[in-house]
Each structure stands twice: as structure tokens, then as C-alpha cells.
Tab-separated table of C-alpha atoms and ligand atoms in Angstrom:
chain	number	residue	atom	x	y	z
A	81	MET	CA	-0.045	0.061	0.031
A	82	GLU	CA	1.141	3.410	-0.707
A	83	THR	CA	1.544	6.049	2.012
A	84	MET	CA	-0.749	9.091	2.157
A	85	LYS	CA	2.204	11.264	1.133
A	86	GLU	CA	2.774	9.180	-2.059
A	87	TYR	CA	-0.889	9.281	-2.986
A	88	ILE	CA	-0.909	13.034	-2.526
A	89	GLU	CA	2.209	13.400	-4.745
A	90	GLU	CA	0.619	11.470	-7.440
A	91	ALA	CA	-2.604	13.537	-7.219
A	92	GLU	CA	-0.713	16.715	-7.592
A	93	LYS	CA	0.970	15.490	-10.771
A	94	ALA	CA	-2.347	14.355	-12.422
A	95	LEU	CA	-5.203	16.479	-11.153
A	96	LEU	CA	-5.815	20.057	-12.254
A	97	HIS	CA	-4.827	22.270	-9.381
A	98	THR	CA	-8.277	23.913	-8.637
A	99	TYR	CA	-8.452	23.053	-4.984
A	100	ASN	CA	-6.149	23.673	-2.033
A	101	ARG	CA	-6.873	20.344	-0.490
A	102	TYR	CA	-6.122	19.356	3.135
A	103	GLN	CA	-3.299	16.885	3.292
A	104	VAL	CA	-5.518	13.853	3.949
A	105	VAL	CA	-6.632	10.918	1.671
A	106	LEU	CA	-9.924	9.688	2.953
A	107	ASP	CA	-10.779	5.961	2.454
A	108	LYS	CA	-13.935	4.902	4.244
A	109	GLY	CA	-16.744	6.080	6.512
A	110	ASP	CA	-18.938	4.839	9.223
A	111	GLY	CA	-21.748	6.892	10.775
A	112	VAL	CA	-20.223	10.290	11.599
A	113	TYR	CA	-16.725	9.187	11.378
A	114	LEU	CA	-14.304	9.098	8.434
A	115	TYR	CA	-10.991	7.145	8.195
A	116	ASP	CA	-7.956	8.036	5.999
A	117	VAL	CA	-5.800	5.532	4.105
A	118	GLU	CA	-3.526	5.056	7.049
A	119	GLY	CA	-6.400	4.225	9.414
A	120	LYS	CA	-6.599	7.524	11.248
A	121	LYS	CA	-10.216	8.315	12.528
A	122	TYR	CA	-11.883	11.719	12.033
A	123	LEU	CA	-15.125	13.067	13.494
A	124	ASP	CA	-16.812	14.591	10.551
A	125	PHE	CA	-18.528	18.090	10.805
A	126	CYS	CA	-18.370	18.633	7.078
A	127	ALA	CA	-20.465	15.751	5.669
A	128	GLY	CA	-18.875	16.268	2.215
A	129	ILE	CA	-20.163	19.892	2.313
A	130	ALA	CA	-23.631	19.331	3.744
A	131	VAL	CA	-24.081	16.256	1.619
A	132	PHE	CA	-23.886	12.999	3.499
A	133	ALA	CA	-26.981	13.712	5.875
A	134	LEU	CA	-27.574	10.005	6.689
A	135	GLY	CA	-24.026	9.231	7.848
A	136	TYR	CA	-21.648	6.944	6.162
A	137	ASN	CA	-22.151	3.341	5.441
A	138	ASN	CA	-25.867	3.395	6.012
A	139	GLN	CA	-26.786	-0.164	5.266
A	140	LYS	CA	-30.225	0.573	3.928
A	141	TYR	CA	-28.989	3.276	1.713
A	142	ASN	CA	-26.041	1.045	0.489
A	143	ASN	CA	-28.372	-1.818	-0.161
A	144	ALA	CA	-30.970	0.200	-2.151
A	145	LEU	CA	-28.173	1.527	-4.447
A	146	LYS	CA	-26.660	-1.996	-4.872
A	147	ALA	CA	-30.079	-3.470	-5.779
A	148	GLN	CA	-30.594	-0.692	-8.440
A	149	ILE	CA	-27.081	-1.092	-9.763
A	150	ASP	CA	-27.843	-4.802	-10.376
A	151	LYS	CA	-31.091	-3.966	-12.070
A	152	LEU	CA	-30.537	-0.811	-14.235
A	153	ILE	CA	-28.285	2.236	-13.852
A	154	HIS	CA	-29.168	4.399	-16.975
A	155	THR	CA	-31.608	4.606	-19.776
A	156	SER	CA	-31.632	8.255	-20.947
A	157	ASN	CA	-34.697	10.561	-20.909
A	158	TYR	CA	-36.219	9.149	-24.037
A	159	TYR	CA	-38.016	6.698	-21.712
A	160	TYR	CA	-39.707	6.674	-18.358
A	161	ASN	CA	-38.182	4.925	-15.478
A	162	VAL	CA	-39.847	3.741	-12.167
A	163	PRO	CA	-37.253	5.111	-9.682
A	164	ALA	CA	-37.526	8.584	-11.159
A	165	ILE	CA	-41.202	8.514	-11.195
A	166	GLU	CA	-41.313	7.531	-7.413
A	167	ALA	CA	-38.618	10.138	-6.627
A	168	ALA	CA	-40.726	12.793	-8.356
A	169	LYS	CA	-43.713	11.933	-6.259
A	170	LYS	CA	-41.755	11.969	-3.049
A	171	ILE	CA	-39.957	15.280	-3.668
A	172	LYS	CA	-43.267	16.932	-4.629
A	173	LYS	CA	-44.748	15.759	-1.348
A	174	ALA	CA	-41.762	16.838	0.822
A	175	SER	CA	-41.575	20.284	-0.877
A	176	GLY	CA	-45.174	21.104	-1.809
A	177	MET	CA	-44.032	22.066	-5.208
A	178	ASP	CA	-45.720	20.735	-8.333
A	179	ARG	CA	-43.250	19.968	-11.088
A	180	VAL	CA	-39.695	18.607	-10.908
A	181	PHE	CA	-36.716	18.450	-13.335
A	182	PHE	CA	-33.855	16.280	-12.158
A	183	THR	CA	-30.201	17.413	-12.741
A	184	ASN	CA	-26.771	16.050	-11.971
A	185	SER	CA	-25.640	18.809	-9.659
A	186	GLY	CA	-26.624	22.052	-7.844
A	187	ALA	CA	-25.205	24.323	-10.505
A	188	GLU	CA	-27.245	22.543	-13.114
A	189	ALA	CA	-30.422	22.999	-10.949
A	190	VAL	CA	-29.654	26.829	-10.829
A	191	GLU	CA	-29.122	26.922	-14.538
A	192	GLY	CA	-32.505	25.238	-15.121
A	193	ALA	CA	-34.153	27.681	-12.706
A	194	ILE	CA	-32.776	30.602	-14.612
A	195	LYS	CA	-33.831	29.274	-17.927
A	196	ALA	CA	-37.451	28.587	-16.546
A	197	ALA	CA	-37.652	32.192	-15.188
A	198	ARG	CA	-36.441	33.741	-18.470
A	199	LYS	CA	-38.831	31.508	-20.496
A	200	TYR	CA	-41.715	32.446	-18.251
A	201	ALA	CA	-41.052	36.165	-18.867
A	202	TYR	CA	-40.486	35.666	-22.538
A	203	LEU	CA	-43.866	33.934	-23.001
A	204	LYS	CA	-45.573	36.962	-21.444
A	205	ASP	CA	-44.042	39.767	-23.525
A	206	GLY	CA	-41.810	38.144	-26.229
A	207	SER	CA	-38.846	40.261	-25.245
A	208	THR	CA	-35.322	38.916	-24.591
A	209	ASP	CA	-33.803	41.316	-22.224
A	210	HIS	CA	-35.202	40.286	-18.906
A	211	GLU	CA	-33.251	40.884	-15.631
A	212	ILE	CA	-32.577	38.675	-12.529
A	213	ILE	CA	-31.822	40.102	-9.123
A	214	ALA	CA	-29.358	38.021	-7.078
A	215	MET	CA	-27.692	38.908	-3.783
A	216	GLU	CA	-24.199	39.865	-2.676
A	217	HIS	CA	-22.249	37.173	-0.804
A	218	SER	CA	-24.347	34.482	-2.613
A	219	PHE	CA	-23.076	31.242	-3.961
A	220	HIS	CA	-24.977	29.304	-6.696
A	221	GLY	CA	-22.196	27.216	-8.466
A	222	ARG	CA	-19.369	27.425	-10.986
A	223	THR	CA	-21.023	26.997	-14.420
A	224	MET	CA	-21.390	30.172	-16.344
A	225	GLY	CA	-24.986	30.892	-15.544
A	226	ALA	CA	-24.790	29.924	-11.877
A	227	LEU	CA	-21.480	31.946	-11.651
A	228	SER	CA	-23.278	34.950	-13.227
A	229	VAL	CA	-25.695	35.016	-10.232
A	230	THR	CA	-22.937	34.304	-7.638
A	231	GLY	CA	-22.336	37.516	-5.659
A	232	ASN	CA	-18.526	37.077	-5.221
A	233	PRO	CA	-16.596	39.124	-7.709
A	234	LYS	CA	-13.432	37.112	-7.068
A	235	TYR	CA	-15.107	33.876	-8.502
A	236	ARG	CA	-16.369	35.835	-11.615
A	237	GLU	CA	-13.481	38.220	-12.546
A	238	ALA	CA	-11.385	36.117	-14.922
A	239	PHE	CA	-14.457	34.512	-16.721
A	240	GLN	CA	-16.050	37.578	-17.915
A	241	PRO	CA	-18.355	38.250	-19.692
A	242	MET	CA	-21.112	36.615	-17.549
A	243	ILE	CA	-24.616	36.045	-18.842
A	244	GLY	CA	-26.106	39.513	-19.020
A	245	ASN	CA	-28.909	41.448	-17.095
A	246	ILE	CA	-27.958	40.323	-13.566
A	247	ARG	CA	-28.230	42.857	-10.708
A	248	PHE	CA	-27.071	42.376	-7.165
A	249	ALA	CA	-29.006	43.444	-4.088
A	250	ARG	CA	-28.217	42.923	-0.540
A	251	MET	CA	-29.651	40.011	1.453
A	252	ASN	CA	-32.096	41.271	4.314
A	253	ASP	CA	-32.130	44.800	2.821
A	254	PHE	CA	-35.394	45.082	1.063
A	255	GLU	CA	-34.678	48.712	-0.102
A	256	SER	CA	-31.690	47.449	-2.055
A	257	VAL	CA	-33.986	44.962	-3.730
A	258	LEU	CA	-36.557	47.578	-4.562
A	259	ALA	CA	-33.747	49.844	-5.967
A	260	ASN	CA	-33.019	47.144	-8.500
A	261	VAL	CA	-36.408	46.198	-9.676
A	262	THR	CA	-37.350	47.380	-13.176
A	263	ASP	CA	-40.003	46.519	-15.697
A	264	LYS	CA	-37.634	43.871	-16.987
A	265	THR	CA	-37.153	41.947	-13.737
A	266	CYS	CA	-38.208	38.364	-14.243
A	267	ALA	CA	-36.945	36.811	-11.096
A	268	ILE	CA	-35.368	37.335	-7.628
A	269	LEU	CA	-32.975	34.616	-6.699
A	270	PHE	CA	-31.369	33.908	-3.294
A	271	GLU	CA	-30.365	31.144	-0.877
A	272	THR	CA	-32.871	30.873	1.999
A	273	VAL	CA	-29.706	30.601	4.195
A	274	GLN	CA	-26.611	31.784	2.485
A	275	GLY	CA	-23.976	28.975	2.826
A	276	GLU	CA	-20.577	29.619	1.238
A	277	GLY	CA	-20.883	33.371	1.628
A	278	GLY	CA	-20.935	33.131	5.436
A	279	ILE	CA	-24.021	31.446	6.853
A	280	TYR	CA	-26.470	34.393	6.648
A	281	PRO	CA	-30.130	33.327	7.080
A	282	ALA	CA	-32.786	35.325	5.250
A	283	GLN	CA	-34.937	37.197	7.833
A	284	GLU	CA	-38.594	36.371	7.883
A	285	SER	CA	-39.580	39.980	7.240
A	286	PHE	CA	-37.252	40.152	4.149
A	287	LEU	CA	-38.676	36.863	2.763
A	288	LYS	CA	-42.276	38.157	3.204
A	289	GLN	CA	-41.526	41.610	1.615
A	290	VAL	CA	-39.766	40.027	-1.314
A	291	LYS	CA	-42.527	37.487	-1.782
A	292	ALA	CA	-45.232	40.181	-1.706
A	293	LEU	CA	-43.259	42.258	-4.266
A	294	CYS	CA	-42.930	39.181	-6.490
A	295	GLU	CA	-46.675	38.568	-6.409
A	296	GLU	CA	-47.548	42.160	-7.030
A	297	ARG	CA	-45.264	42.460	-10.184
A	298	ASP	CA	-45.478	38.830	-11.348
A	299	ILE	CA	-41.773	38.311	-10.756
A	300	LEU	CA	-40.704	34.753	-9.864
A	301	LEU	CA	-39.144	34.044	-6.459
A	302	ILE	CA	-36.406	31.476	-6.791
A	303	LEU	CA	-35.013	30.084	-3.598
A	304	ASP	CA	-31.748	28.180	-3.733
A	305	GLU	CA	-32.049	25.394	-1.094
A	306	ILE	CA	-29.092	23.393	-2.343
A	307	GLN	CA	-27.188	23.705	0.881
A	308	CYS	CA	-29.820	24.785	3.417
A	309	GLY	CA	-32.517	22.408	2.233
A	310	MET	CA	-33.163	18.631	2.966
A	311	GLY	CA	-33.639	19.129	6.601
A	312	ARG	CA	-30.540	20.872	7.507
A	313	THR	CA	-32.176	23.918	9.196
A	314	GLY	CA	-34.918	21.884	10.944
A	315	SER	CA	-37.633	21.776	8.344
A	316	MET	CA	-37.394	19.900	5.032
A	317	PHE	CA	-36.721	23.068	3.157
A	318	ALA	CA	-35.733	26.239	5.080
A	319	TRP	CA	-38.486	28.478	3.408
A	320	GLN	CA	-41.187	26.108	4.867
A	321	LYS	CA	-40.632	27.754	8.358
A	322	TYR	CA	-41.866	31.115	7.089
A	323	GLY	CA	-45.310	30.648	5.604
A	324	ILE	CA	-44.158	31.717	2.170
A	325	LYS	CA	-43.526	29.536	-0.984
A	326	PRO	CA	-41.118	30.190	-3.932
A	327	ASP	CA	-42.202	29.868	-7.510
A	328	ILE	CA	-39.093	27.927	-8.301
A	329	MET	CA	-36.778	26.070	-5.871
A	330	THR	CA	-33.435	24.292	-6.394
A	331	THR	CA	-32.091	21.374	-4.308
A	332	ALA	CA	-29.010	19.038	-4.533
A	333	LYS	CA	-26.310	18.264	-2.017
A	334	ALA	CA	-28.105	15.969	0.539
A	335	LEU	CA	-30.792	15.067	-1.930
A	336	GLY	CA	-28.787	11.975	-3.090
A	337	CYS	CA	-26.556	11.792	-0.046
A	338	GLY	CA	-23.487	11.307	-2.273
A	339	VAL	CA	-24.896	10.089	-5.569
A	340	PRO	CA	-24.572	13.228	-7.853
A	341	VAL	CA	-28.216	14.552	-8.224
A	342	GLY	CA	-29.897	17.886	-8.035
A	343	ALA	CA	-33.422	19.173	-9.052
A	344	PHE	CA	-35.241	22.359	-9.742
A	345	LEU	CA	-38.930	22.403	-8.890
A	346	MET	CA	-41.675	24.804	-9.670
A	347	THR	CA	-45.357	25.591	-9.060
A	348	GLU	CA	-47.877	24.448	-11.584
A	349	LYS	CA	-48.375	28.035	-12.827
A	350	VAL	CA	-44.632	28.236	-13.708
A	351	GLY	CA	-44.593	24.629	-14.998
A	352	GLN	CA	-47.471	25.393	-17.452
A	353	ASN	CA	-45.900	28.665	-18.577
A	354	SER	CA	-42.201	28.113	-18.997
A	355	LEU	CA	-40.093	25.107	-20.134
A	356	THR	CA	-41.676	22.858	-22.671
A	357	SER	CA	-40.676	20.053	-25.079
A	358	GLY	CA	-37.207	20.703	-26.444
A	359	ASP	CA	-36.399	23.604	-24.086
A	360	HIS	CA	-34.133	21.750	-21.612
A	361	GLY	CA	-32.556	18.301	-21.231
A	362	THR	CA	-29.793	16.233	-19.663
A	363	THR	CA	-28.494	12.842	-20.512
A	364	TYR	CA	-27.989	11.627	-16.977
A	365	GLY	CA	-30.452	13.622	-15.016
A	366	GLY	CA	-33.078	11.526	-13.266
A	367	ASN	CA	-31.570	8.255	-14.393
A	368	PRO	CA	-32.584	5.066	-12.404
A	369	LEU	CA	-29.560	5.127	-10.069
A	370	ALA	CA	-30.114	8.742	-9.224
A	371	GLY	CA	-33.782	8.065	-8.753
A	372	ALA	CA	-33.044	5.176	-6.334
A	373	ALA	CA	-30.729	7.372	-4.317
A	374	ILE	CA	-33.432	10.083	-3.935
A	375	ASN	CA	-35.944	7.565	-3.018
A	376	ILE	CA	-34.018	5.902	-0.314
A	377	VAL	CA	-32.834	9.226	1.010
A	378	LEU	CA	-36.381	10.512	1.366
A	379	ASP	CA	-37.588	7.214	2.823
A	380	LEU	CA	-34.860	7.153	5.397
A	381	PHE	CA	-35.406	10.860	6.323
A	382	GLU	CA	-38.920	9.762	7.425
A	383	GLU	CA	-38.069	6.446	8.930
A	384	ASN	CA	-35.230	7.746	11.005
A	385	HIS	CA	-37.023	11.025	11.986
A	386	ILE	CA	-34.084	13.139	10.608
A	387	ILE	CA	-35.767	16.405	11.052
A	388	ASP	CA	-36.661	15.837	14.720
A	389	ASN	CA	-33.049	15.031	15.339
A	390	VAL	CA	-31.946	18.193	13.557
A	391	ASN	CA	-34.125	20.254	15.753
A	392	GLU	CA	-32.911	18.496	18.912
A	393	VAL	CA	-29.167	18.344	18.258
A	394	GLY	CA	-29.218	21.701	16.236
A	395	ALA	CA	-30.618	23.380	19.375
A	396	TYR	CA	-27.965	21.890	21.441
A	397	LEU	CA	-25.167	22.874	18.972
A	398	LYS	CA	-26.349	26.398	18.859
A	399	GLU	CA	-26.514	26.621	22.727
A	400	LYS	CA	-22.877	25.209	22.964
A	401	LEU	CA	-21.599	27.547	20.214
A	402	ASP	CA	-23.103	30.487	21.902
A	403	GLU	CA	-21.243	29.492	25.080
A	404	LEU	CA	-17.990	29.634	23.052
A	405	VAL	CA	-18.902	33.136	21.796
A	406	THR	CA	-18.989	34.395	25.423
A	407	GLU	CA	-15.929	32.320	26.409
A	408	TYR	CA	-13.497	33.241	23.677
A	409	ASP	CA	-12.545	36.839	22.819
A	410	CYS	CA	-11.534	35.815	19.280
A	411	ILE	CA	-14.984	34.834	18.380
A	412	GLU	CA	-17.452	37.589	17.243
A	413	GLU	CA	-20.768	35.790	16.850
A	414	ARG	CA	-22.638	32.692	15.849
A	415	ARG	CA	-25.023	32.608	12.980
A	416	GLY	CA	-27.238	29.820	11.522
A	417	LEU	CA	-30.140	27.550	11.804
A	418	GLY	CA	-30.373	24.008	12.928
A	419	LEU	CA	-27.296	21.966	11.866
A	420	MET	CA	-26.156	24.809	9.567
A	421	GLN	CA	-24.105	26.884	11.862
A	422	GLY	CA	-21.306	29.431	11.498
A	423	LEU	CA	-18.879	30.727	14.051
A	424	VAL	CA	-17.443	34.211	13.039
A	425	PHE	CA	-14.032	34.813	14.211
A	426	LYS	CA	-12.053	38.170	14.354
A	427	LYS	CA	-9.185	36.534	12.447
A	428	PRO	CA	-8.755	33.847	9.643
A	429	VAL	CA	-9.690	30.350	10.676
A	430	GLY	CA	-7.423	28.346	8.411
A	431	GLU	CA	-4.954	27.496	11.156
A	432	ILE	CA	-7.778	26.344	13.551
A	433	ILE	CA	-9.216	24.035	10.897
A	434	THR	CA	-5.797	22.598	10.052
A	435	LYS	CA	-5.110	22.002	13.807
A	436	ALA	CA	-8.476	20.379	14.325
A	437	LEU	CA	-7.796	18.038	11.338
A	438	ASP	CA	-4.522	16.979	12.991
A	439	LYS	CA	-6.484	16.103	16.169
A	440	GLY	CA	-9.102	14.097	14.212
A	441	LEU	CA	-11.782	16.614	13.600
A	442	ILE	CA	-13.037	17.586	10.196
A	443	LEU	CA	-14.224	21.277	9.934
A	444	ILE	CA	-14.694	23.627	7.013
A	445	ASN	CA	-14.759	27.227	6.554
A	446	ALA	CA	-17.240	29.585	4.869
A	447	GLY	CA	-15.125	32.668	3.909
A	448	THR	CA	-11.904	33.440	5.556
A	449	ASN	CA	-13.055	34.159	9.127
A	450	ILE	CA	-15.976	31.706	9.648
A	451	ILE	CA	-15.950	28.075	10.785
A	452	ARG	CA	-18.892	26.349	9.178
A	453	PHE	CA	-20.611	23.376	11.001
A	454	VAL	CA	-22.565	21.193	8.563
A	455	PRO	CA	-22.352	17.628	10.123
A	456	PRO	CA	-24.282	14.556	9.105
A	457	LEU	CA	-27.855	15.050	10.149
A	458	ILE	CA	-27.766	11.926	12.324
A	459	ILE	CA	-25.225	13.494	14.561
A	460	GLU	CA	-25.830	13.129	18.370
A	461	LYS	CA	-25.265	15.372	21.392
A	462	LYS	CA	-22.241	13.279	22.421
A	463	HIS	CA	-20.747	14.081	19.068
A	464	VAL	CA	-21.275	17.723	19.598
A	465	ASP	CA	-19.451	17.420	22.913
A	466	GLU	CA	-16.621	15.509	21.175
A	467	MET	CA	-16.324	18.176	18.576
A	468	LEU	CA	-16.303	20.996	21.112
A	469	SER	CA	-13.636	19.410	23.230
A	470	ILE	CA	-11.331	19.165	20.244
A	471	LEU	CA	-12.142	22.594	19.007
A	472	LYS	CA	-11.525	24.151	22.480
A	473	THR	CA	-8.045	22.482	22.640
A	474	CYS	CA	-7.251	24.119	19.284
A	475	LEU	CA	-8.571	27.452	20.401
A	476	ASP	CA	-6.583	27.205	23.678
A	477	GLU	CA	-3.286	26.490	22.009
B	30	PLP	C1	-23.155	23.847	-3.448
B	30	PLP	C2	-24.040	24.875	-3.826
B	30	PLP	C3	-24.428	25.067	-5.199
B	30	PLP	C4	-23.699	24.318	-6.338
B	30	PLP	O1	-23.896	22.888	-6.251
B	30	PLP	P1	-22.870	21.983	-7.040
B	30	PLP	O2	-23.490	20.664	-6.896
B	30	PLP	O3	-21.564	22.116	-6.456
B	30	PLP	O4	-22.929	22.407	-8.549
B	30	PLP	C5	-25.311	26.070	-5.503
B	30	PLP	N1	-25.936	26.662	-4.580
B	30	PLP	C6	-25.678	26.537	-3.257
B	30	PLP	C7	-26.410	27.268	-2.308
B	30	PLP	C8	-24.722	25.576	-2.839
B	30	PLP	O5	-24.425	25.503	-1.608
């Protein structure tokens, strides 16, 4: 067997250097723990970036995928397949949305949402210069359309020109949204809880004001639930807490718990008045394996009362992180909902995260100064305690 160092050297010779990876080669997982190729154990508070909600090596999940692999993996969207039909019914029920299109990733779900919004507006007035309002600090993915609505100039700069007619407002600043609305606005797009941009939840009043504005002007509200959805904040989708409903919603990450799937969903009104035959497609999206993954994930969410667990352990995590804020001068504040939390430091957190990794704790950042906590949703209070004791050791050093 090669050593970890040898694997990393090989990787750096062959892979395009687009990530500054931590110096670990992960090999297997079990529950909330990961193991590297040399057998070292890590408590995982990253979950593959808010993906592996059900924990690693879940036998029911694994068996459902194995059964589907032995049966049929792919057919193309020229034909129907049962797993995708079942998955569509279940995701409709979980979200209360009416129509779904399955994609392979989050970015593709955002692309589809943008196309649906533009087509909806096009069918109304036949013009092709509609505008979308997105938010500063947002993150929607790395493809050109998703990048165009991502409110981080650093990610966009070298790849200009972006797709046109995008304006940026500020999250939780309704006046800044109003200032950007024109006769051409076809959609307002944001994450219900901003993830990569620093764990900023949308305030209820902001959501309600934007929703009312959208209804008044027939603008589509698009909520990106790729990171904050699928139970992470203590409801299946974060917007469900606030008594509002988007016209279009995106989901991915935990939707397949590791099998690369995403989706954009819409109301019947948008479904009947936007994308139609020939307007959009994908080779893999919604294939039988992807469908099987979504089905077993949604089944296990119910069977294992995942959302109850998020509410219970999320409240505990929040309380404990709030204690850290009072205990440590270097910490400014805590932000977040449920099991999507951020600790804002007064300095860069890179060193703390590297130290934690060394001590067997996987953490990630969200921006330079923020540690992001997005553990598997099956996490227990004792794991929170374990995480805190390692984190405190790192902070005390
Ligand atoms: C991760 C993420 C995306 C992009 O998803 P990919 O699967 O990486 O393309 C889009 N929006 C949000 C909010 C995300 O967190």
C-alpha cells in the first residue's frame, strides 16, 4: 500500500490544481466518522459539504443502491423509469412544489431555474432582455449561468463576460431589492440561508416583503435550497418555516446523499408557462440510479425522524456555540439555523481548521473568518461534545 504522502504526490501530478486540499486521503466512513488510508479516524462536521446527511455506510442506503445497480443504472430521458417517477412523487410531497426536473448537480439546478424564469417572462411579452436580481455574498455554483448570479466578484472576474442582465442586491435589505427592480425583472433569486458566503439566514420579514413584491409584479421568487434544504435547518426546506412559498426552488447536495443529483422544482403555474418540449434536457439527470438514491434518502429521512433530530441536536449545537462566543474573545458571533451553523472569528480560521484536522476533527470554513458546521444530520449530542472538546483544545493552543 502506498503512503498518504505518495498518493498526494501522485494526485498533484495528475489532477488540475483547482483545490487547495487538506493533506488527507480519505478511504472509508462509518456513521459520523471518516478514516484516512492510514487508518486515522476523524469526526466529520463537514459531511462532504452538507451532503452526507444520513451518515456513512448506512446499510439501507447502500443496499438500495446496490439493488438498483444490479437492475438498471441508466436509460436516458427518451424513456420513463420507475425510480425517477417515485422520486418525483416523493420530492413533490416533501416540498409542496408541483413539477420537478432532475439534474446532476446543484449548479445545473440553478441553470435550469434561470432558464425557466427567462422563458416564463419571454412567454409573457416576447422580449429577450429580462433581468434577474441576485444577492451579494451568494453562491450558486461554478457553471457560467450559476456563476453569473454568484455575488462574489473574485469567482467571476477572470471569466467575464457573464450572462447578461444580472443585478445584485443585499440580503435582508429590502430597499436594495426595490432599488434594483425594473419593468424587466423576471426573477429574484437567493439562498434561504446563504452558505458559502458566510451562513447568513434570510430574515422572515425580508422573505415576506420580497414574496409580496414578486406577487404584485409577477416576478418569480427562486429560492436556492441546495445547501440549506433537505432538513438541514430543521424543516425539510428552510422556506417552509416562514409561511411563504417560492415559485421555483433548487435542491441538490443532501438530496442524493453522495450520488450526484440535483433538481429544480416549480409551481404548476410556472410549470405550465415556461419550459416545454425541447427547451431543456440532460443525459444523466433523473436516471434510475439517481432516482433510487433520492427515493431511499427521502424514505430514510422519514423512517429515521431526521428532522426531529436536527431540531434537537441543532438546538444543542447552537447553545454550545453561543457559550463559545462568550468564552472566547477571538469569536465575534454565531449565525445559522439547525445543523447549519457558522462561528464568526475576528481572524482567519485556516490555522484552527488545520489543527483540528490534525486532532481528528473535520471542519470547514465559509469565507476566511468563519468556521462552518454542517455535520451529518444523524449527529448526536455526544458528537457535539466531542467536537467541542477538540475545538476548544485548538482554540486554547
Ligand atoms: C453547493 C451549492 C451550489 C452548487 O452545487 P454543485 O453541486 O456544487 O454544482 C449551488 N448553490 C448553493 C447554495 C450551494 O451550496
